[in-house]
XYZ file of C-alpha atoms in Angstrom:
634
model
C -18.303 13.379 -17.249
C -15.378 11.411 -17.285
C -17.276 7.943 -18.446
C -14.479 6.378 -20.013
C -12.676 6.502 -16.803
C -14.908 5.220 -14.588
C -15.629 2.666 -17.054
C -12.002 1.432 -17.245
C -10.482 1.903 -13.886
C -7.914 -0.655 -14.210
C -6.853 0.592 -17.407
C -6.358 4.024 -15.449
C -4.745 2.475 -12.495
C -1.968 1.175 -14.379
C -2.076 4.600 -15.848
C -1.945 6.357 -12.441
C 1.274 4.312 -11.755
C 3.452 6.142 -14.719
C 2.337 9.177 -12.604
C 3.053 7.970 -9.272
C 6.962 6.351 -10.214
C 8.329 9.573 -12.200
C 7.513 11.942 -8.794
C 8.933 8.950 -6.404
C 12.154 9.477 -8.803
C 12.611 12.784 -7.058
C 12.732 12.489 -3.796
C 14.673 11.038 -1.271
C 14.748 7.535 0.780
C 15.652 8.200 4.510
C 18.189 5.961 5.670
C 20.016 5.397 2.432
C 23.688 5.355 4.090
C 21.798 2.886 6.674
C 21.400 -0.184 3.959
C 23.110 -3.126 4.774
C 24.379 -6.133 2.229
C 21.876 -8.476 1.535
C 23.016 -11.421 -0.509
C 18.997 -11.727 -1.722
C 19.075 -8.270 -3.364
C 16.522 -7.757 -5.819
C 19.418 -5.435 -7.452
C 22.567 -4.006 -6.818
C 23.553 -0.660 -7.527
C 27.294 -0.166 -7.163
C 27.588 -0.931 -3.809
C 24.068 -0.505 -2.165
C 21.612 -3.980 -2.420
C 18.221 -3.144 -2.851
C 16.642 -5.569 -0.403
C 12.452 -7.448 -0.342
C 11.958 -4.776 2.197
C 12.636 -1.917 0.722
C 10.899 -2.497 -2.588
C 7.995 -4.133 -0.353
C 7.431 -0.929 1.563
C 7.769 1.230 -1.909
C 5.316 -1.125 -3.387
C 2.772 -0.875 -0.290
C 2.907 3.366 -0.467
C 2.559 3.139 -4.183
C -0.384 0.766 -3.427
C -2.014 3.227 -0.336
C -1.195 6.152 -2.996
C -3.249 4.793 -5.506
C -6.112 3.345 -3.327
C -6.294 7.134 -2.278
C -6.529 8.303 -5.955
C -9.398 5.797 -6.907
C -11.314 5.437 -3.563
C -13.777 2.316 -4.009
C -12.812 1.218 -7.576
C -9.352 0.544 -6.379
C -8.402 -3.090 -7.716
C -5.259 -4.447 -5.935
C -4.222 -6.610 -8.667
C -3.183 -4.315 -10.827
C -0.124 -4.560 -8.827
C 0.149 -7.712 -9.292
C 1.603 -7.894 -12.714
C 5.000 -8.194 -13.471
C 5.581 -4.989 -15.550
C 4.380 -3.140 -12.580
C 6.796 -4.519 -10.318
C 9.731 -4.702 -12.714
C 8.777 -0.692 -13.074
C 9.033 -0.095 -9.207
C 12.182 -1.852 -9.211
C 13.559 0.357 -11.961
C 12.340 3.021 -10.060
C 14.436 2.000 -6.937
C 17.482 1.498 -9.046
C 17.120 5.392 -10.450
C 16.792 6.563 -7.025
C 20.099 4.885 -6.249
C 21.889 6.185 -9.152
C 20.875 9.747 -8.739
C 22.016 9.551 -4.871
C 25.474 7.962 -5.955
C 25.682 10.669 -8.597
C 25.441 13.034 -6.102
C 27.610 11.744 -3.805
C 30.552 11.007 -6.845
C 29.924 14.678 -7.721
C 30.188 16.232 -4.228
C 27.018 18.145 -4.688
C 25.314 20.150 -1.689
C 22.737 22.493 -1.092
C 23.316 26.136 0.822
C 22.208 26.770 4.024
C 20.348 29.536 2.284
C 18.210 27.532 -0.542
C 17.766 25.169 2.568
C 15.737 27.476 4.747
C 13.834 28.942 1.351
C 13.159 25.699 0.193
C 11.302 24.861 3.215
C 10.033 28.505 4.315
C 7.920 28.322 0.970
C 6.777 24.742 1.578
C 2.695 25.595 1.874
C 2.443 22.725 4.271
C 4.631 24.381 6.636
C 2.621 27.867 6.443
C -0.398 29.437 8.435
C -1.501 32.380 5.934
C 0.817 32.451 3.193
C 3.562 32.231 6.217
C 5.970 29.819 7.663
C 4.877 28.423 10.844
C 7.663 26.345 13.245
C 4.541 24.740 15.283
C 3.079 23.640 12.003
C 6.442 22.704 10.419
C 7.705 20.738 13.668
C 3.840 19.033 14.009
C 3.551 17.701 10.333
C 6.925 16.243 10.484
C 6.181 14.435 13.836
C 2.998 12.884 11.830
C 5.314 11.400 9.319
C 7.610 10.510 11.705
C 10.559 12.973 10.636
C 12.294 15.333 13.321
C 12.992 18.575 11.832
C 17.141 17.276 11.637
C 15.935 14.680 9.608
C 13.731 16.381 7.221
C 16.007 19.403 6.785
C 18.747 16.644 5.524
C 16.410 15.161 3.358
C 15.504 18.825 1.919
C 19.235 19.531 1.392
C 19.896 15.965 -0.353
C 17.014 16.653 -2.743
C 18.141 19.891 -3.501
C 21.583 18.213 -4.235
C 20.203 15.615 -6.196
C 18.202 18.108 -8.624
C 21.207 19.057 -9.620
C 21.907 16.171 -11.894
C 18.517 16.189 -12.456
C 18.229 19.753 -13.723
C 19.189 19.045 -17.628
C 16.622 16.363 -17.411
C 13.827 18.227 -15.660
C 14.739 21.377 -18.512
C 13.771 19.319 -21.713
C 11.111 17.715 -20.449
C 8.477 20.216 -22.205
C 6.116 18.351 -24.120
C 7.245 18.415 -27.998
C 4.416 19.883 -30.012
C 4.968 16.687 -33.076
C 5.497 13.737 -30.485
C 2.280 14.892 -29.249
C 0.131 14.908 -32.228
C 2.130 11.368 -33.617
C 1.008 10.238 -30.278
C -2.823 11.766 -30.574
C -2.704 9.863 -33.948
C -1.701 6.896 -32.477
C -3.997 6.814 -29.299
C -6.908 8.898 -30.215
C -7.728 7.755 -33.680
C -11.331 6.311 -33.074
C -13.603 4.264 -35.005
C -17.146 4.799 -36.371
C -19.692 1.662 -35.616
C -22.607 0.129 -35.669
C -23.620 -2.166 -32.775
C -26.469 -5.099 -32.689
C -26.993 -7.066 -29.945
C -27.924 -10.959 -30.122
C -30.057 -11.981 -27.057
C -30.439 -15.237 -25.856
C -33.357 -14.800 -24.440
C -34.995 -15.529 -27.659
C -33.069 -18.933 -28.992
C -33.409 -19.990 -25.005
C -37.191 -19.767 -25.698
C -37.228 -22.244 -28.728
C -34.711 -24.868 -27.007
C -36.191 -28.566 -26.120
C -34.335 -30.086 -23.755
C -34.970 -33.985 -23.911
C -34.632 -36.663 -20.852
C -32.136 -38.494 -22.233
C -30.071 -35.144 -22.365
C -30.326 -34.831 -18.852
C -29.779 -38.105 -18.283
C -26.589 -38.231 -20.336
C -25.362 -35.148 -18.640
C -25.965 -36.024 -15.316
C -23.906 -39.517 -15.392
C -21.508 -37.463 -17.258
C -20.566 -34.799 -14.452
C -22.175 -36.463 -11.414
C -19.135 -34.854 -9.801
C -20.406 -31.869 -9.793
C -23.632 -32.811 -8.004
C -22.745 -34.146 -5.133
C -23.841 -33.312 -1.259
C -20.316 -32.879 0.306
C -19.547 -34.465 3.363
C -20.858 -33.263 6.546
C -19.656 -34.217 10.192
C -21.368 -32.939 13.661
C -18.044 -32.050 15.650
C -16.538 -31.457 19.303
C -14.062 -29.095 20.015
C -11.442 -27.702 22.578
C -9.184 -24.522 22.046
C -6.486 -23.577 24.522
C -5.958 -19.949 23.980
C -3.616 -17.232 25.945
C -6.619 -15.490 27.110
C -8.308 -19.098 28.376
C -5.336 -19.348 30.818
C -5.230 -15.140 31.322
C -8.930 -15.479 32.561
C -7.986 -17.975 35.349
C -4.717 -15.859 37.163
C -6.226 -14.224 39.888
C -4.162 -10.797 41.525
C -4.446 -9.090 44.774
C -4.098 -5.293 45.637
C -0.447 -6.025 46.957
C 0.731 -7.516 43.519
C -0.817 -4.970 41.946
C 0.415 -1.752 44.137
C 4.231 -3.630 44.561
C 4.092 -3.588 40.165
C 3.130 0.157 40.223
C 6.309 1.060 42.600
C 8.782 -0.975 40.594
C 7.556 0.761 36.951
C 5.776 4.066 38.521
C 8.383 5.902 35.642
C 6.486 4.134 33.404
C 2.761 5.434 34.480
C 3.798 9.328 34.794
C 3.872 11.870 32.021
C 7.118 12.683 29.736
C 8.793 15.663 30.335
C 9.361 18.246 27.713
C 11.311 21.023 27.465
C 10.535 24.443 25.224
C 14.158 25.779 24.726
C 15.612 28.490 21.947
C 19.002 28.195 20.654
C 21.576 30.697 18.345
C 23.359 28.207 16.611
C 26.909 28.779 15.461
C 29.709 27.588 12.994
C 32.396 25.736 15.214
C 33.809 24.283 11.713
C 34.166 26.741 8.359
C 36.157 27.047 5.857
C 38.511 30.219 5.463
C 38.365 30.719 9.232
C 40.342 28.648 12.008
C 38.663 26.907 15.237
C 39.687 30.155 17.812
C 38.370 32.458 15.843
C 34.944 30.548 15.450
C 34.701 30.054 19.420
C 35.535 33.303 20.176
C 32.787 34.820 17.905
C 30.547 32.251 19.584
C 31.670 33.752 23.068
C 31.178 37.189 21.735
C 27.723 36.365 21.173
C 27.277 34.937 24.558
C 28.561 37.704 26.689
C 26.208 39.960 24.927
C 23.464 37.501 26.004
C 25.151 37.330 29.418
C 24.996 41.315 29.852
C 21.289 41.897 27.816
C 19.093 38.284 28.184
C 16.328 40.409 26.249
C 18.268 40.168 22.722
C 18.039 36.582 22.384
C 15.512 36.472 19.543
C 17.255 39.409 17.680
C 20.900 37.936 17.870
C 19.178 34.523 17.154
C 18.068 35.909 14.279
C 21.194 37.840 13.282
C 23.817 35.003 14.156
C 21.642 31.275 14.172
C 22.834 28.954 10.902
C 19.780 27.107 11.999
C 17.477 28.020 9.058
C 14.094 26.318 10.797
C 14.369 28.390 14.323
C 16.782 31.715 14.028
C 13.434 32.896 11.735
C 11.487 32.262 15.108
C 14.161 34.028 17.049
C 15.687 30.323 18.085
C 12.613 28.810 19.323
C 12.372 24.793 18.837
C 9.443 24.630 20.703
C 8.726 21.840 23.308
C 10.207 18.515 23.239
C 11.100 15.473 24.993
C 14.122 13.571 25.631
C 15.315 11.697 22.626
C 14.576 14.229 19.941
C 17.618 16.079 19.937
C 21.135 15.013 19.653
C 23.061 13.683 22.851
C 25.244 17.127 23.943
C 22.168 19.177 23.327
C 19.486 17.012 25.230
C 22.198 16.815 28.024
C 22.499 20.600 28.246
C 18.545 21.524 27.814
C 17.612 18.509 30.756
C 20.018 19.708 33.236
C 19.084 23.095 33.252
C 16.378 25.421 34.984
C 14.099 27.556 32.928
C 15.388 30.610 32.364
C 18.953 29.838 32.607
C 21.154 30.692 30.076
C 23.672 27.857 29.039
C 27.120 28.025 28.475
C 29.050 27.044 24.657
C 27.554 23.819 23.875
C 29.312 21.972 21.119
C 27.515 19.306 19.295
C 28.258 17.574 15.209
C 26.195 20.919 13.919
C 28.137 23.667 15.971
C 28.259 25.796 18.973
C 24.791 26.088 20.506
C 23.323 28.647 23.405
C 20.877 27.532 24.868
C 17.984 28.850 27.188
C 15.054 26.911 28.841
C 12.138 29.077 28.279
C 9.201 26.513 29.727
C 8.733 23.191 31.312
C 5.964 20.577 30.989
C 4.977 17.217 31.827
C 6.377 14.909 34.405
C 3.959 13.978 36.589
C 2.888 10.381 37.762
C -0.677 8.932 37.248
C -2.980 7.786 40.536
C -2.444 4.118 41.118
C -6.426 3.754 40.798
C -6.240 5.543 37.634
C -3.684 3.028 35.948
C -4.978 0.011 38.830
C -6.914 -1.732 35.348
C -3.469 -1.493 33.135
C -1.511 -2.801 35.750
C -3.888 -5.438 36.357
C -4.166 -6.407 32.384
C -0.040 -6.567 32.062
C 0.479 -8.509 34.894
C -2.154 -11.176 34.471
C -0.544 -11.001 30.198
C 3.222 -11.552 32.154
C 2.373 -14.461 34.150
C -0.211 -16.271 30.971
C 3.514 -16.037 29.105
C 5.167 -18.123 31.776
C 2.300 -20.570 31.792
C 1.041 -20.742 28.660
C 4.248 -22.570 26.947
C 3.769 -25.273 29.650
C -0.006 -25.245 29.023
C 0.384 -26.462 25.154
C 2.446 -29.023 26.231
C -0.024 -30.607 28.280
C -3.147 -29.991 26.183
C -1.020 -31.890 23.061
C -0.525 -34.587 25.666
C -4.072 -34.526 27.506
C -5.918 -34.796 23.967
C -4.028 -37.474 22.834
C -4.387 -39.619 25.523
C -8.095 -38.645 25.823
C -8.985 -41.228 22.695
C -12.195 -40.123 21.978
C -13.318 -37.466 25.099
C -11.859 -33.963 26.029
C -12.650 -34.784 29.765
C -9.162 -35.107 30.959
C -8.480 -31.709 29.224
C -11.758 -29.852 30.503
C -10.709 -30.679 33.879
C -6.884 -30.236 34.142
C -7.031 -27.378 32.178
C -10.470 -25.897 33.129
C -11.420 -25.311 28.817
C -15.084 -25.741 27.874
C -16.040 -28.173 25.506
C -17.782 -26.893 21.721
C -19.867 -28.191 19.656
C -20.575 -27.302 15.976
C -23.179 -29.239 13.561
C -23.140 -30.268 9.696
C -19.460 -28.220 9.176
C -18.486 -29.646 5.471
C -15.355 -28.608 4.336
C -14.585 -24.995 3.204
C -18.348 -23.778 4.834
C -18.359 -20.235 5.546
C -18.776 -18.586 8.662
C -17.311 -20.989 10.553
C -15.645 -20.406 14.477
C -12.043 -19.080 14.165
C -11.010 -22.290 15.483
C -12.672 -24.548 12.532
C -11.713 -22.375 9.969
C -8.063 -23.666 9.905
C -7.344 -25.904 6.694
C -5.620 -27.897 9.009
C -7.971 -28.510 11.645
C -10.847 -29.273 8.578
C -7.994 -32.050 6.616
C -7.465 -33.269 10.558
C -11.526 -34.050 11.045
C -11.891 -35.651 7.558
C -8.907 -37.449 7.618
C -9.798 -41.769 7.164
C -8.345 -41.927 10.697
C -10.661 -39.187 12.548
C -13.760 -40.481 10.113
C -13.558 -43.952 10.968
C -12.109 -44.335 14.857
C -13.683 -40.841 15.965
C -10.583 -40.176 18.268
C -9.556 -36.391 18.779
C -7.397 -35.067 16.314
C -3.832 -34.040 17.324
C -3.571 -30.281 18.921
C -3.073 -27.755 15.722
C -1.824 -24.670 16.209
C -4.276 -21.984 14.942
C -2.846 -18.563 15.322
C -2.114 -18.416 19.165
C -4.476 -20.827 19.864
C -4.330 -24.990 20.328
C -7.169 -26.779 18.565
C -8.070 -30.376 18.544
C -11.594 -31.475 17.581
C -13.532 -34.999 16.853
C -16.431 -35.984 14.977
C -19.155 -37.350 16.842
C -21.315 -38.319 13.618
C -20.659 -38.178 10.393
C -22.246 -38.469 6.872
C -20.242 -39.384 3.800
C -20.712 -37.289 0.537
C -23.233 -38.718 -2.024
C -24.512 -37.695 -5.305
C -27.884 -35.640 -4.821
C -31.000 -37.383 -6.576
C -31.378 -36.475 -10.527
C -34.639 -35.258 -9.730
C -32.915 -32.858 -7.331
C -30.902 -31.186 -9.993
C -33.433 -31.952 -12.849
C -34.017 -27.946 -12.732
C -30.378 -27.144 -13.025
C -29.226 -29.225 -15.969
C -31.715 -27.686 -17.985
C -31.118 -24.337 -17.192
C -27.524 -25.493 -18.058
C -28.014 -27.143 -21.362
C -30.793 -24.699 -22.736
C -28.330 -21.996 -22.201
C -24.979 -23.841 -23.753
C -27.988 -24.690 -26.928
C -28.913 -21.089 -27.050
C -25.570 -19.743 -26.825
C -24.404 -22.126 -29.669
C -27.567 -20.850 -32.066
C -26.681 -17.151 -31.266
C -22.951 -17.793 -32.029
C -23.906 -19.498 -35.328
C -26.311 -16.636 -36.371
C -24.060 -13.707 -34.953
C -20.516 -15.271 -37.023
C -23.470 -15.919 -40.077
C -24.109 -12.324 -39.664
C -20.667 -10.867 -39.704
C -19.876 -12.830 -42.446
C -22.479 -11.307 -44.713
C -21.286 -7.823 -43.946
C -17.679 -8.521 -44.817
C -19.139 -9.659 -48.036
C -21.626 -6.665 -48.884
C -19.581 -4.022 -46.838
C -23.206 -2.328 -46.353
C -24.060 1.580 -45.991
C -26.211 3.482 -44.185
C -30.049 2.372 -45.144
C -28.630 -1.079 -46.248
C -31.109 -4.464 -45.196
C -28.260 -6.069 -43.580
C -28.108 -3.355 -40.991
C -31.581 -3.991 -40.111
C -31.543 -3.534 -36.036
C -28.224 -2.166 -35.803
C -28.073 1.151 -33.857
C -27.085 4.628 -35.590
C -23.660 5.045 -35.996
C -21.646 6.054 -32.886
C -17.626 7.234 -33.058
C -15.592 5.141 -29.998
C -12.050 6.639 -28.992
C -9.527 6.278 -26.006
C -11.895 9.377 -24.509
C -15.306 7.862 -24.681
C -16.609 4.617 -25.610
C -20.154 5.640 -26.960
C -22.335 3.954 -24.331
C -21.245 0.822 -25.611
C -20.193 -2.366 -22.646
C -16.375 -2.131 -22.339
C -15.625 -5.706 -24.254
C -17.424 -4.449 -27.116
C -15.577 -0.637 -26.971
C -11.997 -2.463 -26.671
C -13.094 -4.765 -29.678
C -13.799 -1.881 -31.925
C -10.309 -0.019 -31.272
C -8.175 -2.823 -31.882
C -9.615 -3.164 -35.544
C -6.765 -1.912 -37.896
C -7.296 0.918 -39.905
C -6.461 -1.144 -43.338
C -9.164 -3.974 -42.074
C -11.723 -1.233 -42.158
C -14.457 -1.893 -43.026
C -14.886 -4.635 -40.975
C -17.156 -6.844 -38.927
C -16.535 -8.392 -35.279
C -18.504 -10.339 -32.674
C -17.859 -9.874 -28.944
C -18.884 -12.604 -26.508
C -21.432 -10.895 -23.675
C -21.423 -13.750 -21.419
C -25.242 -14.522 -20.492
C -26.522 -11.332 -22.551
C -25.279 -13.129 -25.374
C -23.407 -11.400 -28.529
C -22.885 -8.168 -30.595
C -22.154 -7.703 -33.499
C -20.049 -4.406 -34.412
C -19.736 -2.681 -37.923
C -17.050 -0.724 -37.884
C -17.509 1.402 -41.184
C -14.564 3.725 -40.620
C -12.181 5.560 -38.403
C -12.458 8.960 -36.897
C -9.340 11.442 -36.893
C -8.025 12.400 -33.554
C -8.632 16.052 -34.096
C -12.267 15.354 -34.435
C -12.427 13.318 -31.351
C -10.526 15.897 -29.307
C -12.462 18.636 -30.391
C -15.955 16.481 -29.663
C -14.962 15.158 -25.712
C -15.261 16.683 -22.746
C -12.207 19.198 -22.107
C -11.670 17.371 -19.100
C -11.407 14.091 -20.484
C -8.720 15.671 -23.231
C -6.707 17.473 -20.334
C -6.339 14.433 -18.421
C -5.314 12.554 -21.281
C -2.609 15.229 -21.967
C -1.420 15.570 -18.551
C -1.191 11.439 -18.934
C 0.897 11.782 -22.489
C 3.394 14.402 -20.853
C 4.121 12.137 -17.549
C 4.894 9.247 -20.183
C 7.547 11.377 -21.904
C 8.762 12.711 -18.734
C 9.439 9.285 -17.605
C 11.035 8.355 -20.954
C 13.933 11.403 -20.010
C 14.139 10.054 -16.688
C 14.710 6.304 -17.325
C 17.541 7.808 -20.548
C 18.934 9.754 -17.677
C 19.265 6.315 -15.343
C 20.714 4.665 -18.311
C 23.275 7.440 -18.429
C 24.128 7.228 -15.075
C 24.144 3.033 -15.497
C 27.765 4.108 -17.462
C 29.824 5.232 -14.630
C 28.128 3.382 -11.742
C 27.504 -0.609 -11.966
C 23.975 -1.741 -11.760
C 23.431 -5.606 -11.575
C 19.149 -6.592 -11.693
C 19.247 -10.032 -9.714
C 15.236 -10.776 -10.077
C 13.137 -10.337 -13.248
C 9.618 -10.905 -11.912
């Protein structure tokens, strides 16, 4: 099931992405007020820059999205091409326009289709219900509070909106699908014979002077690279952490000064009626006074919170949970609120407080956290940040003296070994570009540095390189130019090489003589030419037959008029085929012959396409009243 699609991934990945950048269209970027000028935009839309960042964090979810929807046989460079990023960028620019479109338009969302919109969300339910522990938990994992989130909600609600004539036509039209099954699902019936090489390779005589003549030719490629046993010394932070040395006073003098630090944060579970200190068709008095109303009943009967929470919040998230917001710690809410919920005792009922959203009431229901960790249980922390404080302070001074002590060493690390207490290494036969070398040799620097003419001939240490963190500087202690390797060394080699270039060039000439014939005789079924050729198989955009992907692509990209017609596809070391493609095949035959679930997820493919088509006529609609300006092309 679903062989053509394992047996193209990248064809499917790029697929994937016309999928992925229509549903990015549609929702919101957080912080889009936030964006500042950038004079390196990669485009401009009206007045907002889209900046490097921004389309290099779009690009890496797009990437993490699509790694997700192809587990193992994700390739990375399909991102890599620049219709892939010029699409992303397009993207970007739509999701501008459509939140300048809103704003132009003055378009909001009710409180109302606010709290539905999100009641219904099933990530935010526990049995087919909304949940405010569940809702307020998945939004910490993406990092959202619920203020954030529910202004996101309300902006994409907004933004639909102008989407909404759009998002209406974008059914599926019954004759752009079947010109486009024509077009994509037509396949082609074949024949397929394979030329081995196996068989010429056999019946190849490689002579001496061949190898001879081939050897002086590219001796370049046969020579033993250089080799040098080396010394080395790396001065790293944790070289100079290892040697600070603390007592218990240091240690229990740290954990008075920062004990905030080493103690749990306090959070508060509080509920809150939330009400309108701003609306339209009624004046500021009358709003506070209803607020007060509210509160004196609260005052005279505590036990009616959740009901006149319920009755009176505009808070859509918490008046359904009778004003609970659950526990929280300082930071989460806005300034007037957090000030009112941390000064008060559970149980106490606050007075009016006003904040950007409205009048709140609020009332401490629990209190948790707070309390300060044993200094034996944090004694290892402290320890580890002190000892990482004071390698700071010395470690600047240390690389200054390690670039001087190497320098002046000539052609010993002594002088560094003992002023700065390092350990000399040693590491044998390193040629340049080995693998598995010591982080330290691994540097391109460090290897030009050993096998520069200076280091080769004098054997002095190299200058300190900065590798990562770390200070390297290494010398060679011996060292062995590169030479070419004996002809009787590679004897083995070059003939493997040249039979197989001889064989190759036989199979060519027989597989082209071959083709030719056919496009001459145009052969049927039971014909001698087709001698050896398999039984006709029928290769479409939904399965390619069994045959090796090269040889599939091949076949479909032979033009209806050429048919009939032969081809030969190049099969690296398995050597050629040779494809008769008699005919084509309608698509209605290939639809009704694959697997449903191939056709479905072809369909569900086609419709995204034309989906994105509306979208990208919509941005160019938009592009009429609000200036867009691409800066980089890709």
């Amino acid at each position: 099931m679903f062989e053509f699609i394992r047996n193209n991934q990248k064809i499917m990945q790029f697929v994937l992405l016309l999928f992925i950048a229509p549903a990015f269209a549609l929702f919101g970027l957080e912080g889009y007020n936030t964006v500042s000028a950038d004079a390196n935009a990669l485009a401009i839309v009206g007045d907002y820059p889209i900046s490097q960042e921004e389309f290099d964090e779009v690009k890496r979810q797009r990437i993490e999205e699509a790694r997700a929807q192809s587990g193992d046989n994700f390739d990375p460079k399909v991102f890599e091409s620049p219709e892939i990023n010029r699409q992303l960028l397009d993207t970007l620019v739509l999701q501008y326009l459509l939140q300048q479109s809103v704003q132009k338009q003055y378009l909001t969302a009710s409180d109302k289709a606010l709290a539905e919109d999100i009641s219904r969300t099933p990530l935010f339910q526990v049995d087919g219900k909304f949940d405010l522990e569940t809702y307020k938990r998945e939004l910490a994992a993406r990092g959202l509070t619920p203020t954030q989130h529910e202004a996101n909600v309300r902006f994409g609600l907004a933004r639909n909106q102008v989407l909404d004539p759009v998002l209406r036509a974008s059914f599926f039209p019954g004759t752009l699908k079947a010109q486009l099954d024509d077009v994509q699902l037509a396949g082609r019936v074949v024949r397929v014979k394979n030329i081995d090489l196996a068989a010429y390779a056999a019946n190849v005589k490689i002579t001496e002077e061949q190898i001879s003549a081939f050897y002086e030719t590219n001796k370049a490629q046969f020579m033993a690279a250089q080799k040098a046993d080396v010394e080395y010394v790396v001065l790293s932070p944790d070289s100079i952490k290892a040697k600070i040395e603390l007592t218990d006073a240091d240690i229990a003098a740290y954990y008075e000064q920062n004990k905030a630090r080493f103690s749990t944060p306090e959070e508060r579970r509080a509920r809150h009626i939330l009400m309108d200190a701003e609306k339209e068709g009624s004046t500021t008095e009358e709003l506070k006074a209803r607020a007060e109303k509210v509160l004196a009943e609260l005052k005279a009967n505590p036990g009616k919170f959740a009901e006149l929470a319920k009755q009176n919040s505009i808070d859509p998230g918490s008046a359904v949970q009778g004003g609970d917001l659950g526990f929280f710690a300082k930071g989460a809410m806005v300034p007037e609120f957090e000030q009112a919920v941390f000064s008060q005792k559970k149980g106490e009922l606050s007075g009016l407080v006003k904040s950007q959203f409205g009048y709140h009431i609020v009332e401490v229901t629990d209190i948790r956290g707070g309390e300060v960790q044993a200094l034996d249980s944090v004694k290892a922390i402290i320890s580890d940040e002190i000892k990482s404080q004071k390698m700071t302070a010395q470690y600047a001074d240390a690389q200054g003296r390690f670039t001087e002590l190497v320098y002046e060493g000539g052609q010993s690390f002594d002088n560094a070994v003992k002023a700065l207490g390092l350990q000399v290494q040693t590491f044998n036969a390193l040629t340049p570009g080995l693998p598995n070398l010591p982080d330290a040799l691994k540097d391109s620097k460090v290897q030009a540095e050993i096998f520069s003419t200076e280091s080769i001939q004098n054997k002095n240490n190299t200058k300190a390189l900065q590798v990562g963190e770390a200070m390297v500087s290494a010398r060679i202690v011996n060292y062995t130019a590169a030479t070419a390797r004996p002809i009787a060394e590679v004897r083995n080699s070059i003939v493997a090489r040249l039979t197989q270039d001889e064989a190759t060039k036989a199979a060519l000439k027989d597989a082209e003589a071959l083709a030719a014939k056919l496009d001459t005789e145009k052969p049927v079924s039971g014909a001698e030419v087709l001698a050896g050729f398999s039984d006709s198989k029928t290769v479409s955009a939904l399965g390619a037959a069994g045959l090796p992907g090269l040889v599939a692509q091949s076949v479909l990209n032979t033009g209806v008029s050429e048919l009939p017609k032969a081809k030969v596809v190049g099969l690296g070391a398995n050597g050629y085929a040779v494809a008769w493609v008699e005919s084509s095949a309608p698509s209605a035959e290939i639809k009704a012959k694959a697997d449903p679930q191939v056709v479905q997820y072809y369909e569900n493919i086609a419709g995204q396409v034309y989906q994105e088509a509306l979208l990208l006529a919509a941005r160019d609609s938009m592009k009429k009243r609000v200036e867009v300006e691409i800066k980089k092309t890709f």
